[in-house]
Amino acid sequence: MIEIDGSWGEGGGQILRASLSLATLRGVSVRIRNIRASRPNPGLAPQHLAVLKAFKEIFSGSLQGAYIGSKTVVFTPGEVRGGRYVVDIGTAGSTTLLAHALLPALLRSEKDVQVILRGGTDTRWAPTWIHFSEVFLYTLRRAGYSVEAEVRRRGFYPRGGGEIVVSVNPPHSPRPLSMTSPGEVKEVRVYSYTQGIGRDVAKRMAHSAEEFFKGFNVRSVVEEGRGVSPGAVID
């Protein structure tokens, strides 16, 4: 069993997520202690509990110490299974961070997997939906992995309510990916989105970005949607 000190470094939830992901990839048990020790409210919060339960269900694992406020958990992964799963964080906890943690092990599945994640899609201290779909997944596909995602609803703090669907469809064709040069900027894409505060806000944000990137070939996408919490995001 591998022992992980959750207070190391910034002592946040990322240590928990990364430990679960790597333990599942290696097929070894992991004990994580001092979870989120550097946070004002240490221990498992609802979004971290959702991560643990997702790993237990999707990867046929066993789990000890999984409750709100727990500072120590033990996880033993099982087989990577195919199928359809629904994970509801229940708050505005980040769906993209959860997807980041799940995907390395999901890509080992020999069967199709679809995971529906509900919670926040555009929240502080986490990748936005656009970054996840247009940068992270784009890079995985360039590396030869068959993975897709769609957003059904956007979710903002405090209530979340967003929903994304991540689909992994083997077989994959992994290949080396070299990104040693940034290359030439051919186009700047601006994605401006609001919900509950008016489309004009999205337009103004996009206009400000266009002014900032004046001189480049800029393409803006302005969208307005509906959700349980108002919010705005620009990428």
PDB file of C-alpha atoms in Angstrom:
ATOM      1  CA  MET A   1       0.000   0.000   0.000  1.00  0.00           C
ATOM      2  CA  ILE A   2       1.237   3.473  -0.897  1.00  0.00           C
ATOM      3  CA  GLU A   3       1.085   6.151   1.822  1.00  0.00           C
ATOM      4  CA  ILE A   4       0.361   9.744   0.772  1.00  0.00           C
ATOM      5  CA  ASP A   5       0.629  12.780   3.049  1.00  0.00           C
ATOM      6  CA  GLY A   6      -2.176  15.103   1.964  1.00  0.00           C
ATOM      7  CA  SER A   7      -0.601  18.081   3.731  1.00  0.00           C
ATOM      8  CA  TRP A   8       2.324  18.162   1.303  1.00  0.00           C
ATOM      9  CA  GLY A   9       2.793  21.292  -0.818  1.00  0.00           C
ATOM     10  CA  GLU A  10      -0.360  23.379  -1.022  1.00  0.00           C
ATOM     11  CA  GLY A  11      -2.214  20.681   0.909  1.00  0.00           C
ATOM     12  CA  GLY A  12      -5.433  20.831  -1.098  1.00  0.00           C
ATOM     13  CA  GLY A  13      -7.813  18.513  -2.896  1.00  0.00           C
ATOM     14  CA  GLN A  14      -5.575  17.998  -5.921  1.00  0.00           C
ATOM     15  CA  ILE A  15      -3.349  15.639  -3.924  1.00  0.00           C
ATOM     16  CA  LEU A  16      -6.391  13.456  -3.268  1.00  0.00           C
ATOM     17  CA  ARG A  17      -7.511  13.458  -6.907  1.00  0.00           C
ATOM     18  CA  ALA A  18      -4.040  12.762  -8.308  1.00  0.00           C
ATOM     19  CA  SER A  19      -3.407   9.984  -5.779  1.00  0.00           C
ATOM     20  CA  LEU A  20      -6.645   8.204  -6.680  1.00  0.00           C
ATOM     21  CA  SER A  21      -5.913   8.520 -10.390  1.00  0.00           C
ATOM     22  CA  LEU A  22      -2.343   7.214 -10.179  1.00  0.00           C
ATOM     23  CA  ALA A  23      -3.267   4.406  -7.768  1.00  0.00           C
ATOM     24  CA  THR A  24      -5.960   3.246 -10.187  1.00  0.00           C
ATOM     25  CA  LEU A  25      -3.535   3.350 -13.114  1.00  0.00           C
ATOM     26  CA  ARG A  26      -1.003   1.242 -11.183  1.00  0.00           C
ATOM     27  CA  GLY A  27      -3.589  -1.052  -9.618  1.00  0.00           C
ATOM     28  CA  VAL A  28      -2.328  -0.505  -6.065  1.00  0.00           C
ATOM     29  CA  SER A  29      -3.987   0.462  -2.789  1.00  0.00           C
ATOM     30  CA  VAL A  30      -3.419   3.955  -1.448  1.00  0.00           C
ATOM     31  CA  ARG A  31      -3.840   5.493   1.997  1.00  0.00           C
ATOM     32  CA  ILE A  32      -4.169   9.272   2.003  1.00  0.00           C
ATOM     33  CA  ARG A  33      -3.880  11.047   5.349  1.00  0.00           C
ATOM     34  CA  ASN A  34      -3.975  14.698   6.428  1.00  0.00           C
ATOM     35  CA  ILE A  35      -6.444  15.397   3.621  1.00  0.00           C
ATOM     36  CA  ARG A  36      -6.694  19.121   2.819  1.00  0.00           C
ATOM     37  CA  ALA A  37      -4.701  19.879   5.964  1.00  0.00           C
ATOM     38  CA  SER A  38      -3.806  23.374   4.741  1.00  0.00           C
ATOM     39  CA  ARG A  39      -7.401  24.445   4.175  1.00  0.00           C
ATOM     40  CA  PRO A  40      -9.532  26.452   6.652  1.00  0.00           C
ATOM     41  CA  ASN A  41     -11.960  23.491   6.763  1.00  0.00           C
ATOM     42  CA  PRO A  42      -9.668  20.437   6.493  1.00  0.00           C
ATOM     43  CA  GLY A  43     -10.894  16.991   5.567  1.00  0.00           C
ATOM     44  CA  LEU A  44     -13.260  15.832   2.851  1.00  0.00           C
ATOM     45  CA  ALA A  45     -15.756  18.350   1.468  1.00  0.00           C
ATOM     46  CA  PRO A  46     -18.754  17.228  -0.633  1.00  0.00           C
ATOM     47  CA  GLN A  47     -16.880  17.550  -3.936  1.00  0.00           C
ATOM     48  CA  HIS A  48     -14.029  15.363  -2.674  1.00  0.00           C
ATOM     49  CA  LEU A  49     -16.439  12.769  -1.343  1.00  0.00           C
ATOM     50  CA  ALA A  50     -18.040  12.679  -4.804  1.00  0.00           C
ATOM     51  CA  VAL A  51     -14.612  11.999  -6.339  1.00  0.00           C
ATOM     52  CA  LEU A  52     -14.037   9.056  -4.000  1.00  0.00           C
ATOM     53  CA  LYS A  53     -17.456   7.553  -4.646  1.00  0.00           C
ATOM     54  CA  ALA A  54     -16.969   7.951  -8.399  1.00  0.00           C
ATOM     55  CA  PHE A  55     -13.684   6.034  -8.298  1.00  0.00           C
ATOM     56  CA  LYS A  56     -15.253   3.323  -6.145  1.00  0.00           C
ATOM     57  CA  GLU A  57     -18.195   2.811  -8.505  1.00  0.00           C
ATOM     58  CA  ILE A  58     -16.514   3.175 -11.884  1.00  0.00           C
ATOM     59  CA  PHE A  59     -13.401   1.168 -11.041  1.00  0.00           C
ATOM     60  CA  SER A  60     -15.024  -1.499  -8.825  1.00  0.00           C
ATOM     61  CA  GLY A  61     -12.956  -0.346  -5.872  1.00  0.00           C
ATOM     62  CA  SER A  62     -13.176  -0.628  -2.099  1.00  0.00           C
ATOM     63  CA  LEU A  63     -13.183   2.457   0.087  1.00  0.00           C
ATOM     64  CA  GLN A  64     -12.687   3.233   3.771  1.00  0.00           C
ATOM     65  CA  GLY A  65     -13.077   6.513   5.641  1.00  0.00           C
ATOM     66  CA  ALA A  66     -15.283   8.224   3.054  1.00  0.00           C
ATOM     67  CA  TYR A  67     -17.407  10.779   4.921  1.00  0.00           C
ATOM     68  CA  ILE A  68     -17.598  14.564   5.163  1.00  0.00           C
ATOM     69  CA  GLY A  69     -14.727  15.883   7.283  1.00  0.00           C
ATOM     70  CA  SER A  70     -12.680  12.685   7.111  1.00  0.00           C
ATOM     71  CA  LYS A  71      -8.925  13.316   7.056  1.00  0.00           C
ATOM     72  CA  THR A  72      -7.842   9.771   6.144  1.00  0.00           C
ATOM     73  CA  VAL A  73      -9.118   7.448   3.420  1.00  0.00           C
ATOM     74  CA  VAL A  74      -8.003   4.115   2.007  1.00  0.00           C
ATOM     75  CA  PHE A  75      -8.805   3.198  -1.595  1.00  0.00           C
ATOM     76  CA  THR A  76      -8.165  -0.078  -3.405  1.00  0.00           C
ATOM     77  CA  PRO A  77      -8.962   0.009  -7.141  1.00  0.00           C
ATOM     78  CA  GLY A  78     -10.480  -2.856  -9.073  1.00  0.00           C
ATOM     79  CA  GLU A  79     -10.966  -3.386 -12.786  1.00  0.00           C
ATOM     80  CA  VAL A  80     -11.560  -0.568 -15.226  1.00  0.00           C
ATOM     81  CA  ARG A  81     -15.102  -1.188 -16.424  1.00  0.00           C
ATOM     82  CA  GLY A  82     -17.170   0.062 -19.304  1.00  0.00           C
ATOM     83  CA  GLY A  83     -20.724   1.373 -19.036  1.00  0.00           C
ATOM     84  CA  ARG A  84     -22.634   4.525 -18.202  1.00  0.00           C
ATOM     85  CA  TYR A  85     -22.239   6.341 -14.892  1.00  0.00           C
ATOM     86  CA  VAL A  86     -23.742   9.427 -13.268  1.00  0.00           C
ATOM     87  CA  VAL A  87     -21.793  11.418 -10.674  1.00  0.00           C
ATOM     88  CA  ASP A  88     -23.641  14.275  -8.971  1.00  0.00           C
ATOM     89  CA  ILE A  89     -21.314  16.398  -6.849  1.00  0.00           C
ATOM     90  CA  GLY A  90     -24.336  18.115  -5.308  1.00  0.00           C
ATOM     91  CA  THR A  91     -22.628  21.516  -5.098  1.00  0.00           C
ATOM     92  CA  ALA A  92     -20.730  23.823  -7.466  1.00  0.00           C
ATOM     93  CA  GLY A  93     -17.682  21.568  -7.078  1.00  0.00           C
ATOM     94  CA  SER A  94     -15.744  21.360 -10.321  1.00  0.00           C
ATOM     95  CA  THR A  95     -16.824  18.762 -12.879  1.00  0.00           C
ATOM     96  CA  THR A  96     -13.712  19.462 -14.954  1.00  0.00           C
ATOM     97  CA  LEU A  97     -11.352  18.671 -12.068  1.00  0.00           C
ATOM     98  CA  LEU A  98     -13.242  15.430 -11.488  1.00  0.00           C
ATOM     99  CA  ALA A  99     -12.985  14.584 -15.193  1.00  0.00           C
ATOM    100  CA  HIS A 100      -9.237  15.301 -15.091  1.00  0.00           C
ATOM    101  CA  ALA A 101      -8.854  12.770 -12.279  1.00  0.00           C
ATOM    102  CA  LEU A 102     -10.984  10.064 -13.906  1.00  0.00           C
ATOM    103  CA  LEU A 103      -9.726  10.225 -17.480  1.00  0.00           C
ATOM    104  CA  PRO A 104      -6.213   8.710 -17.160  1.00  0.00           C
ATOM    105  CA  ALA A 105      -7.691   5.477 -15.808  1.00  0.00           C
ATOM    106  CA  LEU A 106     -10.780   5.606 -18.045  1.00  0.00           C
ATOM    107  CA  LEU A 107      -8.531   5.639 -21.099  1.00  0.00           C
ATOM    108  CA  ARG A 108      -7.390   2.123 -20.138  1.00  0.00           C
ATOM    109  CA  SER A 109     -10.903   0.724 -20.536  1.00  0.00           C
ATOM    110  CA  GLU A 110     -11.346  -1.740 -23.383  1.00  0.00           C
ATOM    111  CA  LYS A 111     -15.065  -0.954 -23.487  1.00  0.00           C
ATOM    112  CA  ASP A 112     -16.976   2.257 -24.148  1.00  0.00           C
ATOM    113  CA  VAL A 113     -17.463   4.413 -21.064  1.00  0.00           C
ATOM    114  CA  GLN A 114     -19.789   7.375 -20.614  1.00  0.00           C
ATOM    115  CA  VAL A 115     -19.679   9.470 -17.445  1.00  0.00           C
ATOM    116  CA  ILE A 116     -22.231  12.196 -16.721  1.00  0.00           C
ATOM    117  CA  LEU A 117     -20.846  14.732 -14.244  1.00  0.00           C
ATOM    118  CA  ARG A 118     -23.070  17.263 -12.462  1.00  0.00           C
ATOM    119  CA  GLY A 119     -21.853  20.283 -10.513  1.00  0.00           C
ATOM    120  CA  GLY A 120     -19.883  23.388 -11.447  1.00  0.00           C
ATOM    121  CA  THR A 121     -18.494  23.839 -14.953  1.00  0.00           C
ATOM    122  CA  ASP A 122     -16.901  27.277 -14.604  1.00  0.00           C
ATOM    123  CA  THR A 123     -15.657  27.885 -11.081  1.00  0.00           C
ATOM    124  CA  ARG A 124     -12.695  29.476  -9.326  1.00  0.00           C
ATOM    125  CA  TRP A 125      -9.425  27.545  -9.043  1.00  0.00           C
ATOM    126  CA  ALA A 126     -10.481  25.016 -11.688  1.00  0.00           C
ATOM    127  CA  PRO A 127     -10.290  24.663 -15.486  1.00  0.00           C
ATOM    128  CA  THR A 128     -13.257  26.211 -17.252  1.00  0.00           C
ATOM    129  CA  TRP A 129     -15.446  24.132 -19.535  1.00  0.00           C
ATOM    130  CA  ILE A 130     -13.902  25.747 -22.627  1.00  0.00           C
ATOM    131  CA  HIS A 131     -10.352  25.062 -21.452  1.00  0.00           C
ATOM    132  CA  PHE A 132     -11.268  21.452 -20.682  1.00  0.00           C
ATOM    133  CA  SER A 133     -12.945  20.839 -24.046  1.00  0.00           C
ATOM    134  CA  GLU A 134     -10.866  23.013 -26.384  1.00  0.00           C
ATOM    135  CA  VAL A 135      -7.397  22.558 -24.844  1.00  0.00           C
ATOM    136  CA  PHE A 136      -7.210  19.464 -22.619  1.00  0.00           C
ATOM    137  CA  LEU A 137      -9.371  17.109 -24.696  1.00  0.00           C
ATOM    138  CA  TYR A 138      -7.973  18.501 -27.938  1.00  0.00           C
ATOM    139  CA  THR A 139      -4.489  17.572 -26.716  1.00  0.00           C
ATOM    140  CA  LEU A 140      -5.602  14.059 -25.733  1.00  0.00           C
ATOM    141  CA  ARG A 141      -7.084  13.526 -29.191  1.00  0.00           C
ATOM    142  CA  ARG A 142      -3.864  14.730 -30.813  1.00  0.00           C
ATOM    143  CA  ALA A 143      -2.083  12.092 -28.729  1.00  0.00           C
ATOM    144  CA  GLY A 144      -4.310   9.415 -30.274  1.00  0.00           C
ATOM    145  CA  TYR A 145      -7.043   8.950 -27.668  1.00  0.00           C
ATOM    146  CA  SER A 146     -10.694   8.648 -28.626  1.00  0.00           C
ATOM    147  CA  VAL A 147     -12.466  10.877 -26.117  1.00  0.00           C
ATOM    148  CA  GLU A 148     -15.313  13.352 -26.524  1.00  0.00           C
ATOM    149  CA  ALA A 149     -17.290  15.633 -24.230  1.00  0.00           C
ATOM    150  CA  GLU A 150     -20.319  17.875 -24.375  1.00  0.00           C
ATOM    151  CA  VAL A 151     -21.809  20.407 -21.999  1.00  0.00           C
ATOM    152  CA  ARG A 152     -25.549  20.205 -21.421  1.00  0.00           C
ATOM    153  CA  ARG A 153     -25.776  22.954 -18.807  1.00  0.00           C
ATOM    154  CA  ARG A 154     -23.262  25.390 -17.389  1.00  0.00           C
ATOM    155  CA  GLY A 155     -22.880  25.568 -13.615  1.00  0.00           C
ATOM    156  CA  PHE A 156     -21.667  28.480 -11.489  1.00  0.00           C
ATOM    157  CA  TYR A 157     -21.155  29.100  -7.774  1.00  0.00           C
ATOM    158  CA  PRO A 158     -22.953  28.721  -5.408  1.00  0.00           C
ATOM    159  CA  ARG A 159     -25.485  26.119  -6.577  1.00  0.00           C
ATOM    160  CA  GLY A 160     -23.741  24.557  -9.551  1.00  0.00           C
ATOM    161  CA  GLY A 161     -26.368  22.728 -11.565  1.00  0.00           C
ATOM    162  CA  GLY A 162     -24.112  22.197 -14.568  1.00  0.00           C
ATOM    163  CA  GLU A 163     -23.808  18.947 -16.474  1.00  0.00           C
ATOM    164  CA  ILE A 164     -21.115  17.610 -18.778  1.00  0.00           C
ATOM    165  CA  VAL A 165     -20.897  14.247 -20.520  1.00  0.00           C
ATOM    166  CA  VAL A 166     -17.510  12.604 -21.094  1.00  0.00           C
ATOM    167  CA  SER A 167     -17.315   9.636 -23.480  1.00  0.00           C
ATOM    168  CA  VAL A 168     -14.331   7.332 -23.958  1.00  0.00           C
ATOM    169  CA  ASN A 169     -14.576   5.091 -27.016  1.00  0.00           C
ATOM    170  CA  PRO A 170     -11.715   2.630 -27.542  1.00  0.00           C
ATOM    171  CA  PRO A 171      -9.694   1.431 -29.311  1.00  0.00           C
ATOM    172  CA  HIS A 172      -7.116   4.191 -29.002  1.00  0.00           C
ATOM    173  CA  SER A 173      -3.983   4.778 -31.052  1.00  0.00           C
ATOM    174  CA  PRO A 174      -1.517   6.414 -28.627  1.00  0.00           C
ATOM    175  CA  ARG A 175       1.317   8.284 -30.286  1.00  0.00           C
ATOM    176  CA  PRO A 176       4.092  10.618 -29.139  1.00  0.00           C
ATOM    177  CA  LEU A 177       3.149  14.265 -28.935  1.00  0.00           C
ATOM    178  CA  SER A 178       5.837  16.917 -29.289  1.00  0.00           C
ATOM    179  CA  MET A 179       4.998  20.500 -28.354  1.00  0.00           C
ATOM    180  CA  THR A 180       8.384  22.199 -28.150  1.00  0.00           C
ATOM    181  CA  SER A 181       7.471  25.309 -30.148  1.00  0.00           C
ATOM    182  CA  PRO A 182       4.403  27.554 -29.778  1.00  0.00           C
ATOM    183  CA  GLY A 183       4.173  28.041 -33.535  1.00  0.00           C
ATOM    184  CA  GLU A 184       2.525  30.940 -35.332  1.00  0.00           C
ATOM    185  CA  VAL A 185      -0.685  32.498 -34.008  1.00  0.00           C
ATOM    186  CA  LYS A 186      -3.207  32.063 -36.823  1.00  0.00           C
ATOM    187  CA  GLU A 187      -6.362  32.918 -34.915  1.00  0.00           C
ATOM    188  CA  VAL A 188      -7.459  34.057 -31.463  1.00  0.00           C
ATOM    189  CA  ARG A 189     -10.742  32.538 -30.338  1.00  0.00           C
ATOM    190  CA  VAL A 190     -12.780  34.288 -27.668  1.00  0.00           C
ATOM    191  CA  TYR A 191     -15.588  32.441 -25.887  1.00  0.00           C
ATOM    192  CA  SER A 192     -17.833  34.703 -23.817  1.00  0.00           C
ATOM    193  CA  TYR A 193     -20.738  33.208 -21.886  1.00  0.00           C
ATOM    194  CA  THR A 194     -23.291  34.514 -19.383  1.00  0.00           C
ATOM    195  CA  GLN A 195     -26.384  33.187 -17.680  1.00  0.00           C
ATOM    196  CA  GLY A 196     -28.869  35.068 -15.577  1.00  0.00           C
ATOM    197  CA  ILE A 197     -27.214  38.472 -16.052  1.00  0.00           C
ATOM    198  CA  GLY A 198     -27.987  39.332 -19.676  1.00  0.00           C
ATOM    199  CA  ARG A 199     -26.366  38.808 -23.059  1.00  0.00           C
ATOM    200  CA  ASP A 200     -25.061  42.387 -23.093  1.00  0.00           C
ATOM    201  CA  VAL A 201     -22.501  41.435 -20.442  1.00  0.00           C
ATOM    202  CA  ALA A 202     -21.175  38.660 -22.674  1.00  0.00           C
ATOM    203  CA  LYS A 203     -20.970  41.086 -25.591  1.00  0.00           C
ATOM    204  CA  ARG A 204     -19.020  43.635 -23.543  1.00  0.00           C
ATOM    205  CA  MET A 205     -16.581  41.001 -22.318  1.00  0.00           C
ATOM    206  CA  ALA A 206     -16.004  39.784 -25.860  1.00  0.00           C
ATOM    207  CA  HIS A 207     -15.510  43.348 -27.103  1.00  0.00           C
ATOM    208  CA  SER A 208     -12.890  44.016 -24.419  1.00  0.00           C
ATOM    209  CA  ALA A 209     -11.030  40.860 -25.433  1.00  0.00           C
ATOM    210  CA  GLU A 210     -11.166  41.874 -29.100  1.00  0.00           C
ATOM    211  CA  GLU A 211      -9.668  45.249 -28.215  1.00  0.00           C
ATOM    212  CA  PHE A 212      -6.925  43.567 -26.212  1.00  0.00           C
ATOM    213  CA  PHE A 213      -6.019  41.305 -29.151  1.00  0.00           C
ATOM    214  CA  LYS A 214      -6.301  44.031 -31.778  1.00  0.00           C
ATOM    215  CA  GLY A 215      -4.014  43.213 -34.678  1.00  0.00           C
ATOM    216  CA  PHE A 216      -4.746  39.476 -34.522  1.00  0.00           C
ATOM    217  CA  ASN A 217      -7.367  37.518 -36.412  1.00  0.00           C
ATOM    218  CA  VAL A 218     -10.006  37.317 -33.649  1.00  0.00           C
ATOM    219  CA  ARG A 219     -13.127  35.151 -33.760  1.00  0.00           C
ATOM    220  CA  SER A 220     -15.611  35.640 -30.935  1.00  0.00           C
ATOM    221  CA  VAL A 221     -18.388  33.317 -29.801  1.00  0.00           C
ATOM    222  CA  VAL A 222     -20.971  35.047 -27.598  1.00  0.00           C
ATOM    223  CA  GLU A 223     -23.536  32.886 -25.810  1.00  0.00           C
ATOM    224  CA  GLU A 224     -26.199  33.242 -23.154  1.00  0.00           C
ATOM    225  CA  GLY A 225     -27.811  30.381 -21.281  1.00  0.00           C
ATOM    226  CA  ARG A 226     -29.987  29.503 -18.330  1.00  0.00           C
ATOM    227  CA  GLY A 227     -28.999  27.922 -15.055  1.00  0.00           C
ATOM    228  CA  VAL A 228     -29.682  27.790 -11.334  1.00  0.00           C
ATOM    229  CA  SER A 229     -26.922  30.304 -10.491  1.00  0.00           C
ATOM    230  CA  PRO A 230     -26.036  33.454 -12.433  1.00  0.00           C
ATOM    231  CA  GLY A 231     -22.521  33.814 -13.733  1.00  0.00           C
ATOM    232  CA  ALA A 232     -20.163  34.872 -16.485  1.00  0.00           C
ATOM    233  CA  VAL A 233     -16.975  33.453 -17.957  1.00  0.00           C
ATOM    234  CA  ILE A 234     -14.626  34.367 -20.776  1.00  0.00           C
ATOM    235  CA  ASP A 235     -11.914  32.208 -22.335  1.00  0.00           C
TER     236      ASP A 235
END
